[in-house]
Short mmCIF file of C-alpha atoms in Angstrom, two decimals:
data_model
loop_
_atom_site.label_atom_id
_atom_site.label_comp_id
_atom_site.label_asym_id
_atom_site.label_seq_id
_atom_site.Cartn_x
_atom_site.Cartn_y
_atom_site.Cartn_z
CA UNK A 25 92.61 159.59 121.44
CA UNK A 26 89.76 157.84 119.66
CA UNK A 27 88.29 154.86 121.53
CA UNK A 28 88.95 151.33 120.33
CA UNK A 29 85.63 150.10 118.95
CA UNK A 30 84.75 146.55 117.97
CA UNK A 31 81.59 144.57 117.28
CA UNK A 32 80.71 141.50 119.36
CA UNK A 33 78.01 138.91 118.92
CA UNK A 34 76.06 138.01 122.04
CA UNK A 35 73.61 135.20 122.66
CA UNK A 36 71.07 137.54 124.19
CA UNK A 37 70.70 141.12 125.31
CA UNK A 38 68.46 140.74 128.39
CA UNK A 39 70.10 139.53 131.59
CA UNK A 40 68.09 138.53 134.64
CA UNK A 41 68.71 141.09 137.35
CA UNK A 42 69.40 140.56 141.04
CA UNK A 43 68.27 144.09 141.85
CA UNK A 44 64.84 144.71 143.37
CA UNK A 45 64.27 147.63 140.98
CA UNK A 46 64.32 145.51 137.82
CA UNK A 47 63.66 142.04 136.46
CA UNK A 48 66.24 142.36 133.67
CA UNK A 49 69.28 144.53 133.02
CA UNK A 50 69.97 145.51 129.42
CA UNK A 51 73.31 146.89 128.20
CA UNK A 52 73.69 147.40 124.43
CA UNK A 53 77.42 148.10 124.86
CA UNK A 54 80.37 146.88 126.90
CA UNK A 55 82.34 149.88 128.14
CA UNK A 56 81.41 153.54 127.96
CA UNK A 57 83.25 156.37 126.24
CA UNK A 58 81.95 158.97 128.69
CA UNK A 59 84.90 157.83 130.81
CA UNK A 60 83.51 159.06 134.13
CA UNK A 61 86.31 159.25 136.69
CA UNK A 62 84.06 157.81 139.40
CA UNK A 63 82.35 155.08 137.35
CA UNK A 64 81.48 152.06 139.50
CA UNK A 65 81.18 149.95 136.32
CA UNK A 66 84.87 150.39 135.54
CA UNK A 67 85.60 147.20 137.49
CA UNK A 68 84.14 145.17 134.63
CA UNK A 69 87.22 146.01 132.59
CA UNK A 70 88.81 143.06 134.40
CA UNK A 71 86.43 140.72 132.57
CA UNK A 72 86.43 142.36 129.14
CA UNK A 73 89.91 141.37 127.82
CA UNK A 74 90.65 145.02 127.06
CA UNK A 75 94.08 146.46 127.88
CA UNK A 76 92.84 150.00 127.21
CA UNK A 77 91.88 152.25 130.13
CA UNK A 78 88.20 152.51 131.05
CA UNK A 79 86.53 154.99 128.71
CA UNK A 80 88.87 154.23 125.80
CA UNK A 81 87.21 151.09 124.46
CA UNK A 82 83.72 150.11 123.40
CA UNK A 83 82.24 146.76 122.38
CA UNK A 84 79.12 147.17 120.26
CA UNK A 85 76.72 144.29 120.91
CA UNK A 86 74.77 142.49 118.20
CA UNK A 87 72.18 139.98 119.32
CA UNK A 88 69.60 137.73 117.63
CA UNK A 89 66.31 139.52 117.19
CA UNK A 90 64.24 139.15 120.34
CA UNK A 91 61.67 136.41 119.79
CA UNK A 92 58.28 136.71 121.45
CA UNK A 93 58.91 140.13 123.01
CA UNK A 94 55.46 139.87 124.56
CA UNK A 95 56.94 137.53 127.17
CA UNK A 96 58.44 140.67 128.77
CA UNK A 97 55.06 142.32 129.15
CA UNK A 98 54.83 143.88 132.61
CA UNK A 99 58.47 143.04 133.37
CA UNK A 100 60.82 145.80 134.53
CA UNK A 101 63.83 146.35 132.25
CA UNK A 102 66.71 148.60 133.33
CA UNK A 103 68.54 149.86 130.23
CA UNK A 104 72.02 151.14 131.04
CA UNK A 105 73.05 149.49 134.31
CA UNK A 106 76.76 149.30 133.37
CA UNK A 107 76.98 151.47 130.25
CA UNK A 108 75.34 154.60 128.90
CA UNK A 109 72.88 153.47 126.21
CA UNK A 110 73.06 156.93 124.63
CA UNK A 111 76.80 157.56 124.61
CA UNK A 112 77.99 159.30 121.42
CA UNK A 113 78.56 156.10 119.42
CA UNK A 114 74.86 155.24 119.71
CA UNK A 115 74.26 157.92 117.08
CA UNK A 116 76.13 155.70 114.60
CA UNK A 117 75.39 152.14 115.74
CA UNK A 118 71.80 152.62 117.00
CA UNK A 119 71.89 149.51 119.17
CA UNK A 120 69.65 151.05 121.82
CA UNK A 121 67.23 152.21 119.16
CA UNK A 122 67.08 148.71 117.69
CA UNK A 123 66.42 147.31 121.14
CA UNK A 124 63.49 149.68 121.63
CA UNK A 125 62.11 148.83 118.20
CA UNK A 126 62.27 145.09 118.95
CA UNK A 127 60.51 145.57 122.29
CA UNK A 128 58.07 148.27 121.18
CA UNK A 129 54.86 146.23 121.43
CA UNK A 130 56.01 144.04 124.32
CA UNK A 131 54.41 145.95 127.18
CA UNK A 132 57.73 145.94 129.06
CA UNK A 133 58.26 148.61 131.70
CA UNK A 134 61.55 150.28 130.86
CA UNK A 135 63.87 152.52 132.84
CA UNK A 136 66.65 154.24 130.90
CA UNK A 137 69.66 155.76 132.66
CA UNK A 138 71.80 158.24 130.72
CA UNK A 139 73.93 161.37 130.80
CA UNK A 140 73.00 162.30 127.24
CA UNK A 141 70.42 164.28 125.31
CA UNK A 142 70.68 161.87 122.35
CA UNK A 143 67.76 160.06 124.02
CA UNK A 144 65.55 162.80 122.55
CA UNK A 145 65.95 161.06 119.19
CA UNK A 146 63.90 158.14 120.53
CA UNK A 147 61.24 160.09 122.40
CA UNK A 148 58.45 158.80 120.16
CA UNK A 149 59.56 155.19 120.69
CA UNK A 150 59.93 155.56 124.45
CA UNK A 151 56.50 157.15 124.79
CA UNK A 152 54.97 153.90 123.48
CA UNK A 153 56.14 151.91 126.51
CA UNK A 154 53.83 151.74 129.53
CA UNK A 155 55.29 153.38 132.61
CA UNK A 156 58.53 154.30 130.82
CA UNK A 157 61.02 156.17 133.00
CA UNK A 158 64.10 158.09 131.87
CA UNK A 159 66.75 159.33 134.30
CA UNK A 160 69.65 161.71 133.87
CA UNK A 161 72.69 161.80 136.15
CA UNK A 162 73.47 165.31 137.38
CA UNK A 163 75.85 165.85 140.29
CA UNK A 164 76.71 169.50 139.75
CA UNK A 165 75.52 172.70 138.09
CA UNK A 166 79.14 173.74 137.64
CA UNK A 167 80.02 172.94 134.02
CA UNK A 168 83.76 173.09 134.70
CA UNK A 169 83.54 170.46 137.42
CA UNK A 170 81.27 168.42 135.16
CA UNK A 171 83.87 168.47 132.37
CA UNK A 172 86.54 167.37 134.85
CA UNK A 173 84.45 164.33 135.78
CA UNK A 174 83.24 163.00 132.42
CA UNK A 175 83.07 163.46 128.64
CA UNK A 176 79.27 163.49 128.50
CA UNK A 177 77.21 166.40 127.20
CA UNK A 178 76.87 169.55 129.27
CA UNK A 179 74.69 169.71 132.35
CA UNK A 180 72.38 172.19 130.60
CA UNK A 181 71.82 169.80 127.70
CA UNK A 182 70.91 167.02 130.13
CA UNK A 183 68.48 169.28 131.98
CA UNK A 184 66.94 170.52 128.72
CA UNK A 185 66.34 166.91 127.63
CA UNK A 186 64.78 166.11 131.01
CA UNK A 187 62.45 169.08 130.72
CA UNK A 188 61.37 168.04 127.20
CA UNK A 189 60.52 164.48 128.28
CA UNK A 190 58.64 165.76 131.31
CA UNK A 191 56.69 168.19 129.16
CA UNK A 192 55.74 165.26 126.91
CA UNK A 193 54.36 163.36 129.94
CA UNK A 194 57.15 160.79 130.17
CA UNK A 195 58.09 159.94 133.77
CA UNK A 196 61.46 161.58 134.44
CA UNK A 197 64.06 161.16 137.17
CA UNK A 198 66.98 163.34 138.20
CA UNK A 199 69.73 161.16 139.63
CA UNK A 200 71.91 163.41 141.81
CA UNK A 201 74.84 161.03 141.78
CA UNK A 202 77.46 160.74 142.93
CA UNK A 203 77.27 163.48 145.55
CA UNK A 204 80.81 164.79 146.12
CA UNK A 205 81.29 165.90 149.74
CA UNK A 206 81.86 169.64 149.95
CA UNK A 207 81.40 170.08 146.18
CA UNK A 208 77.93 168.95 145.06
CA UNK A 209 75.32 171.56 145.97
CA UNK A 210 72.38 169.19 146.33
CA UNK A 211 69.88 171.87 147.33
CA UNK A 212 70.74 173.96 144.25
CA UNK A 213 70.18 170.99 141.94
CA UNK A 214 66.86 170.17 143.61
CA UNK A 215 65.72 173.78 143.18
CA UNK A 216 66.71 173.64 139.50
CA UNK A 217 64.95 170.37 138.62
CA UNK A 218 61.93 170.10 140.94
CA UNK A 219 59.58 171.49 138.29
CA UNK A 220 60.69 169.13 135.51
CA UNK A 221 60.93 165.67 137.02
CA UNK A 222 58.83 163.15 138.96
CA UNK A 223 61.48 161.79 141.28
CA UNK A 224 64.88 162.92 142.55
CA UNK A 225 67.27 160.14 143.54
CA UNK A 226 70.20 160.89 145.86
CA UNK A 227 73.34 158.74 145.97
CA UNK A 228 76.57 159.42 147.81
CA UNK A 229 80.04 159.09 146.32
CA UNK A 230 81.40 155.62 147.09
CA UNK A 231 85.11 155.15 146.49
CA UNK A 232 86.46 151.67 145.92
CA UNK A 233 88.70 149.93 143.43
CA UNK A 234 91.08 151.66 141.07
CA UNK A 235 89.20 154.95 140.85
CA UNK A 236 89.54 155.73 144.57
CA UNK A 237 93.11 156.96 144.04
CA UNK A 238 92.06 158.89 140.92
CA UNK A 239 89.38 160.83 142.79
CA UNK A 240 91.51 161.46 145.88
CA UNK A 241 94.37 162.74 143.70
CA UNK A 242 91.91 165.04 141.92
CA UNK A 243 90.62 166.39 145.25
CA UNK A 244 94.19 166.98 146.41
CA UNK A 245 94.97 168.95 143.26
CA UNK A 246 91.75 170.94 142.75
CA UNK A 247 90.21 171.10 146.25
CA UNK A 248 93.10 170.77 148.74
CA UNK A 249 90.97 172.30 151.51
CA UNK A 250 88.72 169.21 151.32
CA UNK A 251 91.52 166.65 151.74
CA UNK A 252 90.93 166.24 155.52
CA UNK A 253 87.19 165.68 154.93
CA UNK A 254 87.79 163.05 152.23
CA UNK A 255 90.39 161.34 154.42
CA UNK A 256 87.86 161.18 157.26
CA UNK A 257 85.11 159.75 155.01
CA UNK A 258 87.04 157.42 152.73
CA UNK A 259 90.04 156.33 154.78
CA UNK A 260 88.68 156.48 158.32
CA UNK A 261 85.19 155.31 157.19
CA UNK A 262 83.40 157.98 159.20
CA UNK A 263 79.75 158.22 158.10
CA UNK A 264 78.88 161.36 160.06
CA UNK A 265 79.05 163.59 156.96
CA UNK A 266 76.36 161.54 155.19
CA UNK A 267 74.22 161.36 158.31
CA UNK A 268 74.35 165.14 158.69
CA UNK A 269 73.62 165.69 154.99
CA UNK A 270 70.71 163.25 155.20
CA UNK A 271 69.21 165.21 158.11
CA UNK A 272 69.79 168.55 156.38
CA UNK A 273 68.16 167.41 153.14
CA UNK A 274 65.20 165.94 155.02
CA UNK A 275 64.63 169.36 156.60
CA UNK A 276 65.11 171.10 153.25
CA UNK A 277 62.58 168.83 151.56
CA UNK A 278 60.01 169.62 154.25
CA UNK A 279 60.77 173.32 153.83
CA UNK A 280 59.95 173.26 150.10
CA UNK A 281 57.03 170.84 150.40
CA UNK A 282 58.56 167.65 148.95
CA UNK A 283 58.35 164.13 150.36
CA UNK A 284 61.67 162.62 151.44
CA UNK A 285 61.77 158.82 151.58
CA UNK A 286 64.15 155.84 151.44
CA UNK A 287 61.99 153.55 149.26
CA UNK A 288 61.02 154.54 145.74
CA UNK A 289 57.29 154.13 145.13
CA UNK A 290 57.19 157.23 142.94
CA UNK A 291 55.71 155.39 139.94
CA UNK A 292 52.50 154.97 141.95
CA UNK A 293 52.13 158.72 142.44
CA UNK A 294 50.07 161.06 140.29
CA UNK A 295 52.16 162.39 137.39
CA UNK A 296 51.27 165.97 138.25
CA UNK A 297 52.31 165.61 141.91
CA UNK A 298 55.50 167.32 143.09
CA UNK A 299 58.59 165.11 142.82
CA UNK A 300 59.54 162.80 145.66
CA UNK A 301 63.14 162.75 146.93
CA UNK A 302 64.56 159.27 147.47
CA UNK A 303 67.69 158.81 149.58
CA UNK A 304 69.96 155.92 148.57
CA UNK A 305 72.89 156.83 150.86
CA UNK A 306 72.84 153.52 152.69
CA UNK A 307 72.51 151.07 149.78
CA UNK A 308 76.20 150.47 149.09
CA UNK A 309 76.34 146.85 150.27
CA UNK A 310 73.22 145.86 148.35
CA UNK A 311 74.46 147.53 145.17
CA UNK A 312 77.94 146.08 145.41
CA UNK A 313 76.73 142.49 145.70
CA UNK A 314 73.94 142.66 143.15
CA UNK A 315 75.96 144.73 140.70
CA UNK A 316 78.85 142.27 140.62
CA UNK A 317 76.57 139.30 139.97
CA UNK A 318 74.71 141.16 137.23
CA UNK A 319 77.84 142.17 135.37
CA UNK A 320 79.37 138.70 135.54
CA UNK A 321 76.22 137.18 134.07
CA UNK A 322 76.12 139.83 131.37
CA UNK A 323 79.71 139.14 130.35
CA UNK A 324 79.09 135.42 130.25
CA UNK A 325 76.62 136.05 127.43
CA UNK A 326 79.42 137.22 125.15
CA UNK A 327 80.30 134.78 122.38
CA UNK A 328 83.22 136.16 120.40
#
């Protein structure tokens, strides 16, 4: 089924962020046609007036041209906090590209989060931003599992795009997220990407809201041997799995000569240095609170 697509006028495209990692969040679309089964942003469907399931609608934002973009010089902008700025429809509507063009001489520090290789189209634009950072979400090297989870491009295409940006001296991040207990081979992904990125972020699978049942049903159908583990983690709230994985990955990082930290200061490191691994396993409460406030503010900017 083709997604329901409509255009919306918004008063502005930059929303002040409550997150410590950015001053503003920027989302050129409402909704995302990648339709990830585990998407934390799916809760914003409640505020979007869409009856369609998450992943089957997309609002394309049109905003007044950004006046005085230089006011964002040195500010941190996170592009894609609750949508993928390079989902397939961006090829047609070019809202992310227009955003980059409007901000090109601003001196803003941008971080782009995506699951797509369409971002390669804008490599020349992105290179013009000081301290630009582009991250790709990769939580498996198993293409079949990847297709089960989302409609984004293949894992290999994401990794090829990451390698191209890194080769062109753009700061790159591999976001190993969400880590599925018993399924995501974190060490294998680290081995695959450590030569083509500057930082590796780790985030555990958090299940809440409507998609909890979706994921647990999927595990029951495809990985029945893992049902007891998922019950222990997500129904009994036992954190021992994540604590053990944290310890194991800390040892693995030391084994292969990578730093393993809980605070991301990777932008201050030399570009040629080996990547740093950043563990975000214990940030759920911070993300939940800040994320909800950010999305509500973003939706309040809509003027239909």
